[in-house]
XYZ file of C-alpha atoms in Angstrom:
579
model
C 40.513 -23.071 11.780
C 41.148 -21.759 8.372
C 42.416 -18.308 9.877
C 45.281 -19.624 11.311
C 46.795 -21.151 8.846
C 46.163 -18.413 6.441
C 47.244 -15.903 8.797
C 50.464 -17.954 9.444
C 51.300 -18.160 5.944
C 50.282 -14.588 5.303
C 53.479 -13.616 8.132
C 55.459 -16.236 6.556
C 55.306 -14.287 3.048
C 55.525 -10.756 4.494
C 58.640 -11.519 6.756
C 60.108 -12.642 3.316
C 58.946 -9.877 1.251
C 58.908 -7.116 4.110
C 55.510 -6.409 3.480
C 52.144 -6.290 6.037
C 51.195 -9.730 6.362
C 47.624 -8.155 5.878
C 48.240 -7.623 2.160
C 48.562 -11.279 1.359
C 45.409 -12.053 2.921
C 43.241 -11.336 -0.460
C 45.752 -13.670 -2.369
C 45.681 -16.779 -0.299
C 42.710 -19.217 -0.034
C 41.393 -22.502 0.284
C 42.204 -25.681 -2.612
C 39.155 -27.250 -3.804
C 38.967 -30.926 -3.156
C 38.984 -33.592 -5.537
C 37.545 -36.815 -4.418
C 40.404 -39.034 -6.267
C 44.017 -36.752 -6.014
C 45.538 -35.632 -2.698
C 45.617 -31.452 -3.105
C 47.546 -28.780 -1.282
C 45.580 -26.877 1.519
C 45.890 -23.219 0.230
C 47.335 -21.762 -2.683
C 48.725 -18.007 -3.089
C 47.880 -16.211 -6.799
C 51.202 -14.451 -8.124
C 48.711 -12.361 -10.609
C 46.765 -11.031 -7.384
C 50.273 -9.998 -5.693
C 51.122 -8.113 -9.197
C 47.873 -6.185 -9.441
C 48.162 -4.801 -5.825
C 51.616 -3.996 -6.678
C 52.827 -6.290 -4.375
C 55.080 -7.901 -6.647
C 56.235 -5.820 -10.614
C 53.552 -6.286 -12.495
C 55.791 -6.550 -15.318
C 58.355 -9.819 -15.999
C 57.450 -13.631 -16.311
C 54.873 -14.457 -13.763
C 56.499 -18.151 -13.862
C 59.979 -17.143 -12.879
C 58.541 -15.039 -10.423
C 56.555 -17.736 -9.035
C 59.372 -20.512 -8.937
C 61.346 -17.329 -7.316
C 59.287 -16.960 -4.918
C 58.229 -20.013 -3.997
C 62.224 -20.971 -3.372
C 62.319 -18.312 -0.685
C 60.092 -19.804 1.721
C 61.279 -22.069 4.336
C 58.863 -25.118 5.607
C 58.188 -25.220 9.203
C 56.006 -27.164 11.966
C 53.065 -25.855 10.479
C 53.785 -25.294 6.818
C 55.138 -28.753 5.540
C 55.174 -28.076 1.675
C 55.983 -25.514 -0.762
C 55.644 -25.891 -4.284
C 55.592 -23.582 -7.483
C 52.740 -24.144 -9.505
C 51.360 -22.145 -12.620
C 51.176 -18.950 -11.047
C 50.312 -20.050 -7.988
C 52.519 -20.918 -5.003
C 51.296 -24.239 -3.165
C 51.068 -24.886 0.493
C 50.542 -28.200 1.958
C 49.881 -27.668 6.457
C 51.262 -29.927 8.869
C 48.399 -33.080 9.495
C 48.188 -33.557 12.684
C 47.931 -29.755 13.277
C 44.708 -29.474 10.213
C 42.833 -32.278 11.847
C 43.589 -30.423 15.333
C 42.725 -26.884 14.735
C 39.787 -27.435 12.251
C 38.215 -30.000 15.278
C 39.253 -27.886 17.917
C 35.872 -25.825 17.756
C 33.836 -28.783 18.348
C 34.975 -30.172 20.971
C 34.411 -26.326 22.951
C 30.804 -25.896 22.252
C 31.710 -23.585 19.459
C 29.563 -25.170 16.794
C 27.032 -22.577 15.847
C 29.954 -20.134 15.419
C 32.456 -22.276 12.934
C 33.770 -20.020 10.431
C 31.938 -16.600 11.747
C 34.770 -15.206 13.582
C 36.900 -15.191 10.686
C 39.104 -12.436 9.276
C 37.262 -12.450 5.627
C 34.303 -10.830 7.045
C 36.406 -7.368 8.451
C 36.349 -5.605 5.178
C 32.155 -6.701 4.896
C 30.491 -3.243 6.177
C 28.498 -4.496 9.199
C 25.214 -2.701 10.047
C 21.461 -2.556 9.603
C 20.444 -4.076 6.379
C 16.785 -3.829 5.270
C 15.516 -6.752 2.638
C 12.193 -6.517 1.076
C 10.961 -9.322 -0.423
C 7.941 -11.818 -1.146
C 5.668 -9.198 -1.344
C 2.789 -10.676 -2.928
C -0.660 -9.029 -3.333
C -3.627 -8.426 -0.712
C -7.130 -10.460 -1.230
C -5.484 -12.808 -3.557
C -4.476 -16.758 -2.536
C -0.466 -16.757 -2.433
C 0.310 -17.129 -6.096
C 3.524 -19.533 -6.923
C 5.115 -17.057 -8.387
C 6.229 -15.282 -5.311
C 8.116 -18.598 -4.402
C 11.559 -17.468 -5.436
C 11.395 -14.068 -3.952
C 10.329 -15.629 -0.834
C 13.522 -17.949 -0.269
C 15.782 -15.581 -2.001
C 15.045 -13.082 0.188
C 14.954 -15.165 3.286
C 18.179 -16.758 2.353
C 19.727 -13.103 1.889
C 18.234 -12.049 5.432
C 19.765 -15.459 7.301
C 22.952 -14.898 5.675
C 23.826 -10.916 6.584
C 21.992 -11.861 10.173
C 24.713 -14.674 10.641
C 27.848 -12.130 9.668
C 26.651 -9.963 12.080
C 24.306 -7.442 10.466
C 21.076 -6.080 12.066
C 18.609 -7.622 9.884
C 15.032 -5.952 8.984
C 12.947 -8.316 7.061
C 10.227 -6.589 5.279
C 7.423 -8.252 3.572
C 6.258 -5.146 1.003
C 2.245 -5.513 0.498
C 0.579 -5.143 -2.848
C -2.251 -3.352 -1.158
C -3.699 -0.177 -3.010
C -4.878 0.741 -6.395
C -7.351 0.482 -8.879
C -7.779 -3.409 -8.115
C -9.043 -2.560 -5.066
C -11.745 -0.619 -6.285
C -12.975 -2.863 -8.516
C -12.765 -5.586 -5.750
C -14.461 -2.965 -2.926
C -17.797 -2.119 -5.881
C -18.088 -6.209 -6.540
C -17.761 -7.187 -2.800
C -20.777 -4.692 -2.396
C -22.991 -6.443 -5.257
C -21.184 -10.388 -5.215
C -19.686 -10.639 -1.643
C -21.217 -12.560 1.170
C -19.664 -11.929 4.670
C -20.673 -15.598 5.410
C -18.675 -17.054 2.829
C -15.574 -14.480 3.706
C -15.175 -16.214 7.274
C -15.479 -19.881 5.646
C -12.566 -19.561 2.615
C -11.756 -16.103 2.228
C -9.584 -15.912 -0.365
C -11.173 -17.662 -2.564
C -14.360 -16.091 -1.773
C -12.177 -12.790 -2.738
C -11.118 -14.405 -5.720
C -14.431 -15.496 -6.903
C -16.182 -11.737 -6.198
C -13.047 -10.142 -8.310
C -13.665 -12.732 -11.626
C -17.112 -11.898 -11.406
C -16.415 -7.991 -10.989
C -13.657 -8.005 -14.299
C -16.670 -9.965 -15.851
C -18.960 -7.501 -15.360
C -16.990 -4.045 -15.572
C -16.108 -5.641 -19.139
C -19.483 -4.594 -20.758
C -21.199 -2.572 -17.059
C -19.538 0.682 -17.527
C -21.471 1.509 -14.116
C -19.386 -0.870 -12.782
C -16.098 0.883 -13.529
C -17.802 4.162 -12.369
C -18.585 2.209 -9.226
C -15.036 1.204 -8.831
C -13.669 4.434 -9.228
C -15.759 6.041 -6.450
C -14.863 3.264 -4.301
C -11.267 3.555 -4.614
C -11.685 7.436 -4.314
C -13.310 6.841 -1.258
C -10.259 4.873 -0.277
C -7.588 7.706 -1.197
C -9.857 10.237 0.919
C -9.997 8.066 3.780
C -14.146 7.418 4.282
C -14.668 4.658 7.047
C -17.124 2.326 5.466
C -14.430 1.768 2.159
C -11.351 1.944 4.364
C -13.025 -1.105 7.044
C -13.415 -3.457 3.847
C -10.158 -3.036 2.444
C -8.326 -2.849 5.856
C -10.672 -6.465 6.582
C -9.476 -7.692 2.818
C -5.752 -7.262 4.244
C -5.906 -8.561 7.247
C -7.692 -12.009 6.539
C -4.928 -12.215 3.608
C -1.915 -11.815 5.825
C -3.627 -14.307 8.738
C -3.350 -16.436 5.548
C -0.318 -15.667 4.079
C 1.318 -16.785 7.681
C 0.544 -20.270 7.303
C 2.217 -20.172 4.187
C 5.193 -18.475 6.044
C 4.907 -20.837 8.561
C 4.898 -24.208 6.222
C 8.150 -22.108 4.498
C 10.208 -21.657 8.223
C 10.243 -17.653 6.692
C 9.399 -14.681 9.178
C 8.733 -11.189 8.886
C 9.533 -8.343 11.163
C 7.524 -5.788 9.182
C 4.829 -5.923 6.929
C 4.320 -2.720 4.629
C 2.582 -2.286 2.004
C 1.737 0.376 -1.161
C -1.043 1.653 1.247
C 1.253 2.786 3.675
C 2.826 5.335 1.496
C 0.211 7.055 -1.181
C -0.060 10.116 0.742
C 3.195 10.254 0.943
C 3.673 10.289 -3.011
C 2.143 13.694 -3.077
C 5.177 15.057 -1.078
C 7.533 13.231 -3.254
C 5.806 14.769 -6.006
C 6.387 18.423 -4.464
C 9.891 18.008 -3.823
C 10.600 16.844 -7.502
C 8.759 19.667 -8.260
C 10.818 22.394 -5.855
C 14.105 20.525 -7.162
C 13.167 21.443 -10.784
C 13.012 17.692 -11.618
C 9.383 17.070 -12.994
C 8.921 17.636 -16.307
C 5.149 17.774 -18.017
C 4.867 15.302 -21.085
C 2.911 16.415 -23.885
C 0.270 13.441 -23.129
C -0.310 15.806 -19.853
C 1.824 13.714 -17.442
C 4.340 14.575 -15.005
C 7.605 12.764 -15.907
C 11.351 12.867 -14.707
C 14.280 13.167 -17.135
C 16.959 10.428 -16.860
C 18.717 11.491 -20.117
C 22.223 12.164 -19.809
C 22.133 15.007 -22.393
C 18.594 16.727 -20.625
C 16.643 16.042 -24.015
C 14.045 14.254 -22.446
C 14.851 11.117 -24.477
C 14.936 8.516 -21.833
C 11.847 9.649 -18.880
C 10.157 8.054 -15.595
C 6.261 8.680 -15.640
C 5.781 9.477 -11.656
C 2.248 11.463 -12.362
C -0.818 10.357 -14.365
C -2.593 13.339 -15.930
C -5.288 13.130 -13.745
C -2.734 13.911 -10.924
C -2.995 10.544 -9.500
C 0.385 8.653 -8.542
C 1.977 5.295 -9.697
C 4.147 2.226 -8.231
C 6.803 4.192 -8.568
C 6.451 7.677 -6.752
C 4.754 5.335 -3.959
C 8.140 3.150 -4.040
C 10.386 6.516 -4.252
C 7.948 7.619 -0.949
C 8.523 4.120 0.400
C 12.354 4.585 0.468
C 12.568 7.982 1.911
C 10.285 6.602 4.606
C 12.654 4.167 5.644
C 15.782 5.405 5.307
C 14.294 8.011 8.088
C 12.581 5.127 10.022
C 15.222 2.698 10.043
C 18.070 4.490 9.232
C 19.592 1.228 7.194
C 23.316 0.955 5.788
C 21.771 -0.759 3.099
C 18.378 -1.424 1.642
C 18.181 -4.689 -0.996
C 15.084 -5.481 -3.341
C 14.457 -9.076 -4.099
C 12.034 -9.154 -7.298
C 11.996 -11.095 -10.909
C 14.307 -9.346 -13.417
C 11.786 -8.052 -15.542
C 11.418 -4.750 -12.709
C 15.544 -4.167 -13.234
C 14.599 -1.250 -15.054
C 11.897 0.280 -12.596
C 14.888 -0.271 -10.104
C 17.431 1.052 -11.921
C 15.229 4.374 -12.496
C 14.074 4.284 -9.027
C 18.109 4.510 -7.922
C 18.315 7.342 -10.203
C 15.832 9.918 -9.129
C 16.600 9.033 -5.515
C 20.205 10.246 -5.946
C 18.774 13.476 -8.629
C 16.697 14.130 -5.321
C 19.987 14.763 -3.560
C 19.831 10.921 -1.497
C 23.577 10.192 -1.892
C 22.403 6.577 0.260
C 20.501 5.518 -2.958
C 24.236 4.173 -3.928
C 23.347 1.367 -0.891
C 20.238 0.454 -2.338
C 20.737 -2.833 -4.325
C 18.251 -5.197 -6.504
C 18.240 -8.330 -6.642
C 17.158 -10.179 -9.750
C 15.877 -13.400 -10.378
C 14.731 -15.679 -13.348
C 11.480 -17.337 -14.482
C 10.241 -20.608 -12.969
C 8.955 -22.785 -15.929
C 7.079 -25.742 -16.260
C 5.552 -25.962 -12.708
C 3.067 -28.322 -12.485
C 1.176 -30.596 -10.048
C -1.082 -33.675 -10.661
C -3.532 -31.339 -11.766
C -2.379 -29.359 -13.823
C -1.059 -26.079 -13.988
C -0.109 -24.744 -10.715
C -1.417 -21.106 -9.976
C -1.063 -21.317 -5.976
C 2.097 -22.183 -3.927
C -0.015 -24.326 -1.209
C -1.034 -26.346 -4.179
C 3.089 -26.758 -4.537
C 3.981 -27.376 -1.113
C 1.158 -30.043 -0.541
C 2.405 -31.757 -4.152
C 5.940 -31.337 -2.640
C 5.107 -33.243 0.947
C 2.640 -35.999 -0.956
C 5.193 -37.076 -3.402
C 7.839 -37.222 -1.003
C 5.871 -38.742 1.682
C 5.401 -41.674 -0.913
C 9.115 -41.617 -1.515
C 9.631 -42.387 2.043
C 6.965 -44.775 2.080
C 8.603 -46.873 -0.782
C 12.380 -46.601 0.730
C 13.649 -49.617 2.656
C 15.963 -47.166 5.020
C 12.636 -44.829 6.272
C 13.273 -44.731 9.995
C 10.335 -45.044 12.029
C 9.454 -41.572 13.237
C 6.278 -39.484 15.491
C 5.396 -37.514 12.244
C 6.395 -38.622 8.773
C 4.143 -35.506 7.540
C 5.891 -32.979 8.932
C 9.101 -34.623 7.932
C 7.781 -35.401 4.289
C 7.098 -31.489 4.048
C 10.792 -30.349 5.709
C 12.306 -32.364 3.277
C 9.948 -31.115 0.435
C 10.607 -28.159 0.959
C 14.338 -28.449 1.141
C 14.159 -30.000 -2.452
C 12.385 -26.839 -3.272
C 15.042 -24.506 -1.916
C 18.218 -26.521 -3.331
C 16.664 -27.557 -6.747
C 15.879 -23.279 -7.174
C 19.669 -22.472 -5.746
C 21.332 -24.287 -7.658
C 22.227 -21.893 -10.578
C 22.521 -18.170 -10.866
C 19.584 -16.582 -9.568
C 19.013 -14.297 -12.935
C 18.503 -17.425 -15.005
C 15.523 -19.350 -15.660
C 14.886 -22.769 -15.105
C 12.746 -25.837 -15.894
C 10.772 -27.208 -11.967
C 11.251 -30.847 -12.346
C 9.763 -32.851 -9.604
C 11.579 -36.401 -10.071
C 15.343 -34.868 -10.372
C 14.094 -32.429 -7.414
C 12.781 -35.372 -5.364
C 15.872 -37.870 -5.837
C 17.869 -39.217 -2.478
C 20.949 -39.779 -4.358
C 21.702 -36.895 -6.716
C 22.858 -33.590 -5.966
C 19.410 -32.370 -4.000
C 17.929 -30.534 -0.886
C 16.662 -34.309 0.041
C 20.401 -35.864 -0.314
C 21.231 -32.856 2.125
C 18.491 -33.974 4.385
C 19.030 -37.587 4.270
C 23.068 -36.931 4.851
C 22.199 -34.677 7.740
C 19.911 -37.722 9.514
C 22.122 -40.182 8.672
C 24.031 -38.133 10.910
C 22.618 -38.006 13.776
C 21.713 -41.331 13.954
C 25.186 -42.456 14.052
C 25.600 -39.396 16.962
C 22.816 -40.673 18.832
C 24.016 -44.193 18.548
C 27.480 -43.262 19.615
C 26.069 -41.301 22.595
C 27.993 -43.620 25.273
C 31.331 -43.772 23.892
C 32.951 -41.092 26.498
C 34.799 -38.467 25.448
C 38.841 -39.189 26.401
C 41.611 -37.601 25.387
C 41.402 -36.551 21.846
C 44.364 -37.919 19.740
C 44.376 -35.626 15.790
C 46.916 -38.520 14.702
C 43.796 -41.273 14.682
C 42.347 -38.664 11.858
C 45.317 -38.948 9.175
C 43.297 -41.421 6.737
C 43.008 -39.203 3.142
C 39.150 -39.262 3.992
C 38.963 -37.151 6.944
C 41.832 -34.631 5.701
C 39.551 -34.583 2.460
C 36.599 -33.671 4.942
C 39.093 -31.285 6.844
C 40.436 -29.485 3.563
C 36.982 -29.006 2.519
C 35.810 -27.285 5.577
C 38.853 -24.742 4.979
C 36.946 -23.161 2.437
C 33.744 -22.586 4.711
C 34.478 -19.087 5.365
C 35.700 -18.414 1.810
C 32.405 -19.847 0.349
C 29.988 -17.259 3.096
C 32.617 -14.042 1.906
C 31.433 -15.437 -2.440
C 27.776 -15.424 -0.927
C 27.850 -11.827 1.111
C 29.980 -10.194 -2.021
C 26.938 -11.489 -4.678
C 23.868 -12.647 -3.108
C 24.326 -15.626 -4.645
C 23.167 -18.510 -2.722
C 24.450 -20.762 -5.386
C 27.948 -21.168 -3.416
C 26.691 -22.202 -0.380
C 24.438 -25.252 -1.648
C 27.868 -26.385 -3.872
C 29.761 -26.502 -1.183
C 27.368 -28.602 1.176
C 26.162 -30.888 -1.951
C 29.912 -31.547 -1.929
C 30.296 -31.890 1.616
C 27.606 -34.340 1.570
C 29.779 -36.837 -0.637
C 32.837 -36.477 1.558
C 30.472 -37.645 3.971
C 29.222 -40.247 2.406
C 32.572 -41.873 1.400
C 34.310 -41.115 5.159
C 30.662 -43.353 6.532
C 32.066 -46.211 4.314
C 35.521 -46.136 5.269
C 35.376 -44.650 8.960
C 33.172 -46.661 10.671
C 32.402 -46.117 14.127
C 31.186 -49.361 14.914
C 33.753 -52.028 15.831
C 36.547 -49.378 16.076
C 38.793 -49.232 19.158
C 37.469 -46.197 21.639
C 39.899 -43.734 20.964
C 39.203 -44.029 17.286
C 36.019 -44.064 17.640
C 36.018 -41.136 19.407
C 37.783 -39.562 17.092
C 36.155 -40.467 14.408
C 32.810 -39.673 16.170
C 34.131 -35.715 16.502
C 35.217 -35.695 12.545
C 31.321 -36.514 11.774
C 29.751 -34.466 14.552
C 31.943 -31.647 13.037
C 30.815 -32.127 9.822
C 27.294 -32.899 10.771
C 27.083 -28.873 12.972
C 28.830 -27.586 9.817
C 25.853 -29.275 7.525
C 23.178 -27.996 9.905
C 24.561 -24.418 9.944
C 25.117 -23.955 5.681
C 21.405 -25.515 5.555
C 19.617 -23.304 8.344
C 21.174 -20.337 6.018
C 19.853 -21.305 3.041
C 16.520 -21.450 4.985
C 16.263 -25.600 5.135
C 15.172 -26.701 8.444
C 17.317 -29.751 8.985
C 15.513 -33.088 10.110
C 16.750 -35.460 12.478
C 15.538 -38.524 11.104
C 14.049 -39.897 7.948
């Protein structure tokens, strides 16, 4: 694997520079592969070496380079050395790459390829809490809550696979004033009836009608605010409906979950926590940290200078709480209930600068683990639309998602036969989904476009798919050619080292990913996978070839194909077997 032959360079260099092998690590990694040029395997950077004063930081990084460079000696397992632009080359002995890289696969080590690896020491291992999706209670899932959905999810699969204890929280929108206007029009528009047949849109409908009303009805707000008063003090008959309203929505929510392949271990919500606010309040208060605004409201000061010219509103004037004291309440909860090493917030960029306050008083408040508390921002989805129009709800996107590619399938001359082309239609939707939002930064924005989402051949979550099939068909084909004696000098062809080179970087591309919760990396280096693939299946073939190459050739693709499956599950694609 990729840690032996960085390691063994790594002693190579620090035997010649009488340094810890260990400090080279950081400088040494994988070379990209391009399709049409034959590359080196790993490269060292000169600059790094400088700035860790390694090397004098001072001189001409050339001549220190060629220097270098003529100082190490080749042996079996380093068979090049070469000076490039500040970068030392290093080309591995063949036979060895195609051994040690296949080596895993051939042990039942599959699921753990690139895990064990030396990268992920310096990651701080540990409980890590993500909150994210959290939509809000008695409304249908709205398709804006997409992104933080498989962001988070994708965040929570990747810290679970280096090792972290993962709690996946799924943060309600479930009290305020909403609630009381929803609790006074369930009273006057609701029908129980009609709850059990659709309920969220029966929910929906009563709160349209409710806004409509409390518009010109100013009995109607008054009856809104006694309701949700008689929600903050805890009466039974306001507390049943609203604890009924959240139940039947997260019963819902599930199937949406489900149809996603995303899982929660805890659902919270606001409600859990505005009690809780008042003590928040109190210790701001004891701490000498809430200030009273002239508009009557109790406020925080963030200014550097104490002149009150940059504040966080945490009190209305009535002495009510917001979003945010119930979110400052919300953290000190957890950090005592689940004592995390690091809490992370997936939401759209706009709330960067509730988080970024947030942070702030936590650590005025004396939390010094507010400095492990991270957000994650994301853009703006536009121009999502279905056959009908403007889309509002995500079922509306993942049924639009499994329809059009169902008909895709339906049209293609390679569609396998298969038990249940719906489920597969909506796997592979939904993997278009996933790659066609992961394939930039997360903070930008970008423009949903079904057909480039949707296409087999381009750089998509359905190219993934349709590689990943393709497959194991040719595995399941191939079942009966027995496994003898592997031989790493039938894999020499420039296509499999290609292949082989490329999966070097694995463990490179998961340390990117943990370091900025990007999941960009990751569906890069698969897309490009994929085409590796794709030429090896034209000039590999299994079929026809003598047993021992076919054998071999068989444990190149079945490497490749566990490899595949692995970077997808991460991402949160459930790979299919055949399409």
């Amino acid at each position: 694997m990729a840690c032996f032959f960085r390691r063994t360079i790594a002693a190579k260099l620090g035997r010649t520079l009488q340094q810890s092998e260990d400090a080279f690590i950081p400088a040494l990694s994988a070379v990209p592969v391009f399709k049409k040029q034959q590359t080196a395997d790993f490269k060292l950077s000169i600059s790094t070496l400088r700035i860790r004063g390694i090397l004098p930081s001072s001189g001409d990084i050339q001549l220190q380079t060629e220097g270098l460079a003529s100082r190490l000696q080749q042996d079996s397992v380093v068979e090049n050395i070469s000076a490039g632009r500040g970068v030392i080359n290093f080309k591995v002995n063949r036979k060895l790459l195609v051994q040690k890289m296949l080596e895993p696969f051939g042990k039942d080590e599959d699921e753990k390829f690139a895990l064990n690896s030396e990268l992920f020491n310096t990651l701080k291992r540990g409980t890590t809490l993500v909150e994210y999706s959290s939509p809000n209670i008695a409304k249908k899932f709205h398709a804006g809550h997409l992104r933080s959905t498989i962001i988070g999810n994708f965040i929570a699969n990747l810290k679970q696979c280096l090792g972290n204890n993962v709690i996946r929280m799924n943060y309600l929108g479930d009290w305020g004033m909403q609630f009381g206007l929803l609790g006074a029009g369930f009273s006057k528009f609701g029908c129980q009836e009609k709850l059990k047949q659709n309920p969220l849109q029966h929910l929906f409908e009563v709160y349209v009608q409710v806004n409509k009303e409390a518009e010109h009805n100013e009995d109607m707000m008054q009856a809104a605010r006694d309701f949700f008063r008689q929600l903050e003090q805890h009466e039974s008959e306001a507390l049943s409906l609203w604890q009924q309203f959240r139940e039947i929505t997260v019963d819902e929510y599930q199937h949406v979950y489900k149809r996603l392949g995303v899982h929660f271990d805890i659902y919270s919500g606001e409600s859990f926590h505005h009690h809780q606010a008042q003590e928040v309040v109190q210790q701001l208060q004891s701490r000498g940290l809430l200030k009273t605004s002239e508009k009557g409201t109790g406020v925080v000061d963030l200014s550097s200078t104490g002149d009150m010219s940059s504040v966080c509103t945490v009190l209305r004037s009535d002495g009510t709480t917001l979003y945010i004291t119930r979110d400052l309440a919300a953290a000190i909860d957890r950090k005592e209930k689940y004592h995390f090493d690091e809490m992370i917030y997936v939401t759209d960029k706009s709330q960067a600068n509730h988080f970024h306050q947030l942070f702030h008083i936590l650590l005025a408040m004396g939390h010094s683990w507010a400095d492990r508390c991270e957000h994650v921002p994301f853009g703006l989805v536009l121009g999502m639309n279905t056959r009908r129009g403007e889309v509002v709800f995500l079922e509306d996107v993942l049924d639009e998602a499994r329809a059009r590619m169902l008909h895709n399938m339906n049209q293609s001359k390679t569609t396998k036969e298969m038990d249940n082309s719906e489920d597969t239609a909506e796997k592979v939707g939904i993997s278009a989904l996933i790659v066609q939002d992961f394939r930039g930064a997360l903070q930008s924005d970008y423009t949903f476009d079904w057909d480039r989402m949707l296409q087999a051949q381009g750089d998509t979550g359905v190219f993934l798919q349709y590689t990943h099939a393709r497959l194991r068909s040719l595995i399941r084909r191939n079942e009966g050619v027995e496994a003898v004696i592997f031989d790493p000098s039938l894999l020499l062809e420039q296509t499999s080292i290609a292949i082989l080179q490329h999966l070097l970087r694995y463990d490179e591309v998961l340390y990117q990913s943990a370091q900025d919760l990007q999941p960009k990396h990751l569906v890069n280096f698969l897309l490009k996978l994929c085409h590796l693939i794709a030429s090896a299946h034209r000039e590999l073939p299994v079929k026809g070839s003598s047993q021992d190459v076919a054998q071999a050739r068989l444990r190149l693709f079945s490497g490749a194909c566990s490899v595949l499956a692995n970077g997808m599950r991460i991402l949160g694609i459930t790979p299919v077997d055949k399409m």
